[in-house]
Amino acid sequence: MLVFVYGTLTDPTRAREVLDATPEFVADAVVVGCHRVDGDYPTLVPGGTCAGRLLRVQKPDLHRLDAYEGVDRGLYTRVSVPFEGPVGDASAGTVETYVGAPDALDAPGSWSGEGTLAERVQAYVENGGVVVRRLD
């Protein structure tokens, strides 16, 4: 499975520490429909684009990434984003990425709508034409 990373996890040393294994970066990529903002940590907010990398992980690695991103503490949520790339790069045509709560990260921007951060982000992804594209 692929994860779109755009912050500290783009660094091979940091990714190795988090995954406790050598990271497998498969391509540079861009998310269209969201852009990066920086607060205490980087996050995505609606509009624009953000460059990053595609990191191949095994399903059990998602627990390590969730813990690193503070999903259980409400700092980030993991969402599935449609993927445009060669066949075989992502199962079911999606990649995972992490989106932080701007207010919790002291970052500019917001996610409008009703519900939890995860529900608001997923609704925007589904209705806003958000997609991850390989760059090579």
PDB file of C-alpha atoms in Angstrom:
ATOM      1  CA  MET A   1       0.000   0.000   0.000  1.00  0.00           C
ATOM      2  CA  LEU A   2       1.128   3.557  -0.661  1.00  0.00           C
ATOM      3  CA  VAL A   3       1.174   6.552   1.656  1.00  0.00           C
ATOM      4  CA  PHE A   4       1.570  10.113   0.386  1.00  0.00           C
ATOM      5  CA  VAL A   5       4.005  11.902   2.714  1.00  0.00           C
ATOM      6  CA  TYR A   6       4.796  15.604   2.567  1.00  0.00           C
ATOM      7  CA  GLY A   7       6.502  16.505   5.835  1.00  0.00           C
ATOM      8  CA  THR A   8       9.021  14.883   8.160  1.00  0.00           C
ATOM      9  CA  LEU A   9       8.393  11.421   6.705  1.00  0.00           C
ATOM     10  CA  THR A  10       9.886  12.485   3.351  1.00  0.00           C
ATOM     11  CA  ASP A  11      13.254  12.264   5.102  1.00  0.00           C
ATOM     12  CA  PRO A  12      14.627   8.704   4.781  1.00  0.00           C
ATOM     13  CA  THR A  13      16.267   8.826   8.221  1.00  0.00           C
ATOM     14  CA  ARG A  14      13.030   9.849   9.954  1.00  0.00           C
ATOM     15  CA  ALA A  15      10.979   7.302   7.988  1.00  0.00           C
ATOM     16  CA  ARG A  16      13.474   4.561   8.925  1.00  0.00           C
ATOM     17  CA  GLU A  17      13.170   5.480  12.625  1.00  0.00           C
ATOM     18  CA  VAL A  18       9.367   5.436  12.513  1.00  0.00           C
ATOM     19  CA  LEU A  19       9.010   2.248  10.475  1.00  0.00           C
ATOM     20  CA  ASP A  20      11.972   0.457  12.073  1.00  0.00           C
ATOM     21  CA  ALA A  21      12.908  -0.594   8.532  1.00  0.00           C
ATOM     22  CA  THR A  22      14.449   0.858   5.407  1.00  0.00           C
ATOM     23  CA  PRO A  23      11.775   3.035   3.757  1.00  0.00           C
ATOM     24  CA  GLU A  24      10.774   2.316   0.175  1.00  0.00           C
ATOM     25  CA  PHE A  25      10.049   5.580  -1.611  1.00  0.00           C
ATOM     26  CA  VAL A  26       8.573   4.680  -4.993  1.00  0.00           C
ATOM     27  CA  ALA A  27       8.010   8.055  -6.629  1.00  0.00           C
ATOM     28  CA  ASP A  28       7.650  11.766  -6.224  1.00  0.00           C
ATOM     29  CA  ALA A  29       4.021  12.832  -6.219  1.00  0.00           C
ATOM     30  CA  VAL A  30       1.685  15.764  -5.790  1.00  0.00           C
ATOM     31  CA  VAL A  31      -1.682  16.054  -4.101  1.00  0.00           C
ATOM     32  CA  VAL A  32      -4.038  18.274  -6.082  1.00  0.00           C
ATOM     33  CA  GLY A  33      -6.772  20.043  -4.145  1.00  0.00           C
ATOM     34  CA  CYS A  34      -4.842  20.612  -0.910  1.00  0.00           C
ATOM     35  CA  HIS A  35      -1.794  22.632   0.030  1.00  0.00           C
ATOM     36  CA  ARG A  36       0.694  22.458   2.863  1.00  0.00           C
ATOM     37  CA  VAL A  37       0.690  24.926   5.735  1.00  0.00           C
ATOM     38  CA  ASP A  38       3.115  24.948   8.620  1.00  0.00           C
ATOM     39  CA  GLY A  39       2.356  25.304  12.294  1.00  0.00           C
ATOM     40  CA  ASP A  40       3.905  23.229  15.046  1.00  0.00           C
ATOM     41  CA  TYR A  41       3.935  20.513  12.349  1.00  0.00           C
ATOM     42  CA  PRO A  42       2.994  20.636   8.654  1.00  0.00           C
ATOM     43  CA  THR A  43      -0.534  19.785   7.551  1.00  0.00           C
ATOM     44  CA  LEU A  44      -2.781  20.046   4.533  1.00  0.00           C
ATOM     45  CA  VAL A  45      -5.694  22.434   4.074  1.00  0.00           C
ATOM     46  CA  PRO A  46      -8.144  22.869   1.173  1.00  0.00           C
ATOM     47  CA  GLY A  47      -7.028  24.299  -2.173  1.00  0.00           C
ATOM     48  CA  GLY A  48      -3.855  24.315  -4.236  1.00  0.00           C
ATOM     49  CA  THR A  49      -1.264  21.570  -4.502  1.00  0.00           C
ATOM     50  CA  CYS A  50       1.419  19.988  -2.350  1.00  0.00           C
ATOM     51  CA  ALA A  51       4.511  18.091  -3.449  1.00  0.00           C
ATOM     52  CA  GLY A  52       5.571  14.974  -1.585  1.00  0.00           C
ATOM     53  CA  ARG A  53       6.651  11.378  -1.978  1.00  0.00           C
ATOM     54  CA  LEU A  54       4.942   8.013  -2.206  1.00  0.00           C
ATOM     55  CA  LEU A  55       6.087   5.635   0.498  1.00  0.00           C
ATOM     56  CA  ARG A  56       5.325   1.927   0.107  1.00  0.00           C
ATOM     57  CA  VAL A  57       4.389   0.277   3.394  1.00  0.00           C
ATOM     58  CA  GLN A  58       2.859  -2.959   4.574  1.00  0.00           C
ATOM     59  CA  LYS A  59      -0.557  -2.758   6.197  1.00  0.00           C
ATOM     60  CA  PRO A  60       0.847  -3.382   9.728  1.00  0.00           C
ATOM     61  CA  ASP A  61       3.128  -0.331   9.248  1.00  0.00           C
ATOM     62  CA  LEU A  62       0.051   1.901   9.319  1.00  0.00           C
ATOM     63  CA  HIS A  63      -0.126   1.393  13.093  1.00  0.00           C
ATOM     64  CA  ARG A  64       3.397   2.803  13.437  1.00  0.00           C
ATOM     65  CA  LEU A  65       2.540   5.736  11.179  1.00  0.00           C
ATOM     66  CA  ASP A  66      -0.745   6.377  13.023  1.00  0.00           C
ATOM     67  CA  ALA A  67       1.145   6.468  16.327  1.00  0.00           C
ATOM     68  CA  TYR A  68       3.817   8.795  14.923  1.00  0.00           C
ATOM     69  CA  GLU A  69       1.189  11.163  13.511  1.00  0.00           C
ATOM     70  CA  GLY A  70      -0.770  11.241  16.776  1.00  0.00           C
ATOM     71  CA  VAL A  71      -4.003   9.879  15.317  1.00  0.00           C
ATOM     72  CA  ASP A  72      -5.125   8.614  18.732  1.00  0.00           C
ATOM     73  CA  ARG A  73      -4.454  12.073  20.226  1.00  0.00           C
ATOM     74  CA  GLY A  74      -6.469  13.889  17.579  1.00  0.00           C
ATOM     75  CA  LEU A  75      -3.484  15.640  15.976  1.00  0.00           C
ATOM     76  CA  TYR A  76      -3.871  13.969  12.583  1.00  0.00           C
ATOM     77  CA  THR A  77      -6.340  11.776  10.783  1.00  0.00           C
ATOM     78  CA  ARG A  78      -5.535   9.251   8.054  1.00  0.00           C
ATOM     79  CA  VAL A  79      -7.621   9.530   4.899  1.00  0.00           C
ATOM     80  CA  SER A  80      -7.816   7.671   1.587  1.00  0.00           C
ATOM     81  CA  VAL A  81      -7.263   9.819  -1.492  1.00  0.00           C
ATOM     82  CA  PRO A  82      -7.897   8.812  -5.111  1.00  0.00           C
ATOM     83  CA  PHE A  83      -4.680   7.956  -6.925  1.00  0.00           C
ATOM     84  CA  GLU A  84      -3.705   8.527 -10.542  1.00  0.00           C
ATOM     85  CA  GLY A  85      -0.721   6.404 -11.420  1.00  0.00           C
ATOM     86  CA  PRO A  86       0.383   3.268 -13.185  1.00  0.00           C
ATOM     87  CA  VAL A  87      -1.688   0.175 -12.480  1.00  0.00           C
ATOM     88  CA  GLY A  88      -0.371  -1.835  -9.555  1.00  0.00           C
ATOM     89  CA  ASP A  89       0.888   1.145  -7.556  1.00  0.00           C
ATOM     90  CA  ALA A  90      -2.123   1.332  -5.257  1.00  0.00           C
ATOM     91  CA  SER A  91      -4.857  -1.067  -4.328  1.00  0.00           C
ATOM     92  CA  ALA A  92      -8.373   0.102  -5.184  1.00  0.00           C
ATOM     93  CA  GLY A  93      -6.965   3.260  -6.767  1.00  0.00           C
ATOM     94  CA  THR A  94      -6.243   5.084  -3.512  1.00  0.00           C
ATOM     95  CA  VAL A  95      -3.319   6.116  -1.344  1.00  0.00           C
ATOM     96  CA  GLU A  96      -3.355   7.039   2.328  1.00  0.00           C
ATOM     97  CA  THR A  97      -2.233  10.393   3.702  1.00  0.00           C
ATOM     98  CA  TYR A  98      -2.297  12.201   7.011  1.00  0.00           C
ATOM     99  CA  VAL A  99      -4.063  15.512   7.553  1.00  0.00           C
ATOM    100  CA  GLY A 100      -3.586  17.429  10.778  1.00  0.00           C
ATOM    101  CA  ALA A 101      -6.081  19.477  12.728  1.00  0.00           C
ATOM    102  CA  PRO A 102      -4.957  23.068  12.006  1.00  0.00           C
ATOM    103  CA  ASP A 103      -6.139  24.361  15.379  1.00  0.00           C
ATOM    104  CA  ALA A 104      -4.324  21.592  17.287  1.00  0.00           C
ATOM    105  CA  LEU A 105      -1.120  22.276  15.313  1.00  0.00           C
ATOM    106  CA  ASP A 106      -1.313  26.087  15.511  1.00  0.00           C
ATOM    107  CA  ALA A 107      -1.439  26.159  11.708  1.00  0.00           C
ATOM    108  CA  PRO A 108      -3.424  28.512   9.480  1.00  0.00           C
ATOM    109  CA  GLY A 109      -6.492  27.179   7.694  1.00  0.00           C
ATOM    110  CA  SER A 110      -9.522  25.102   8.496  1.00  0.00           C
ATOM    111  CA  TRP A 111     -11.750  22.305   7.291  1.00  0.00           C
ATOM    112  CA  SER A 112     -15.367  23.419   6.974  1.00  0.00           C
ATOM    113  CA  GLY A 113     -18.419  21.237   7.329  1.00  0.00           C
ATOM    114  CA  GLU A 114     -20.036  19.085   9.958  1.00  0.00           C
ATOM    115  CA  GLY A 115     -18.602  16.238  11.985  1.00  0.00           C
ATOM    116  CA  THR A 116     -15.172  15.157  13.117  1.00  0.00           C
ATOM    117  CA  LEU A 117     -11.970  16.236  11.399  1.00  0.00           C
ATOM    118  CA  ALA A 118     -11.823  12.848   9.671  1.00  0.00           C
ATOM    119  CA  GLU A 119     -15.392  13.233   8.367  1.00  0.00           C
ATOM    120  CA  ARG A 120     -14.819  16.810   7.162  1.00  0.00           C
ATOM    121  CA  VAL A 121     -11.548  15.957   5.404  1.00  0.00           C
ATOM    122  CA  GLN A 122     -12.962  12.803   3.795  1.00  0.00           C
ATOM    123  CA  ALA A 123     -16.029  14.724   2.574  1.00  0.00           C
ATOM    124  CA  TYR A 124     -13.783  17.372   1.006  1.00  0.00           C
ATOM    125  CA  VAL A 125     -11.609  14.717  -0.644  1.00  0.00           C
ATOM    126  CA  GLU A 126     -14.671  12.983  -2.085  1.00  0.00           C
ATOM    127  CA  ASN A 127     -16.456  16.154  -3.224  1.00  0.00           C
ATOM    128  CA  GLY A 128     -13.557  18.476  -3.998  1.00  0.00           C
ATOM    129  CA  GLY A 129     -11.751  16.524  -6.690  1.00  0.00           C
ATOM    130  CA  VAL A 130      -8.706  15.840  -4.512  1.00  0.00           C
ATOM    131  CA  VAL A 131      -6.294  13.392  -6.124  1.00  0.00           C
ATOM    132  CA  VAL A 132      -2.695  12.207  -5.724  1.00  0.00           C
ATOM    133  CA  ARG A 133      -0.631  12.004  -8.927  1.00  0.00           C
ATOM    134  CA  ARG A 134       2.751  10.444  -9.554  1.00  0.00           C
ATOM    135  CA  LEU A 135       5.261  12.889 -10.956  1.00  0.00           C
ATOM    136  CA  ASP A 136       7.443  10.361 -12.781  1.00  0.00           C
TER     137      ASP A 136
END
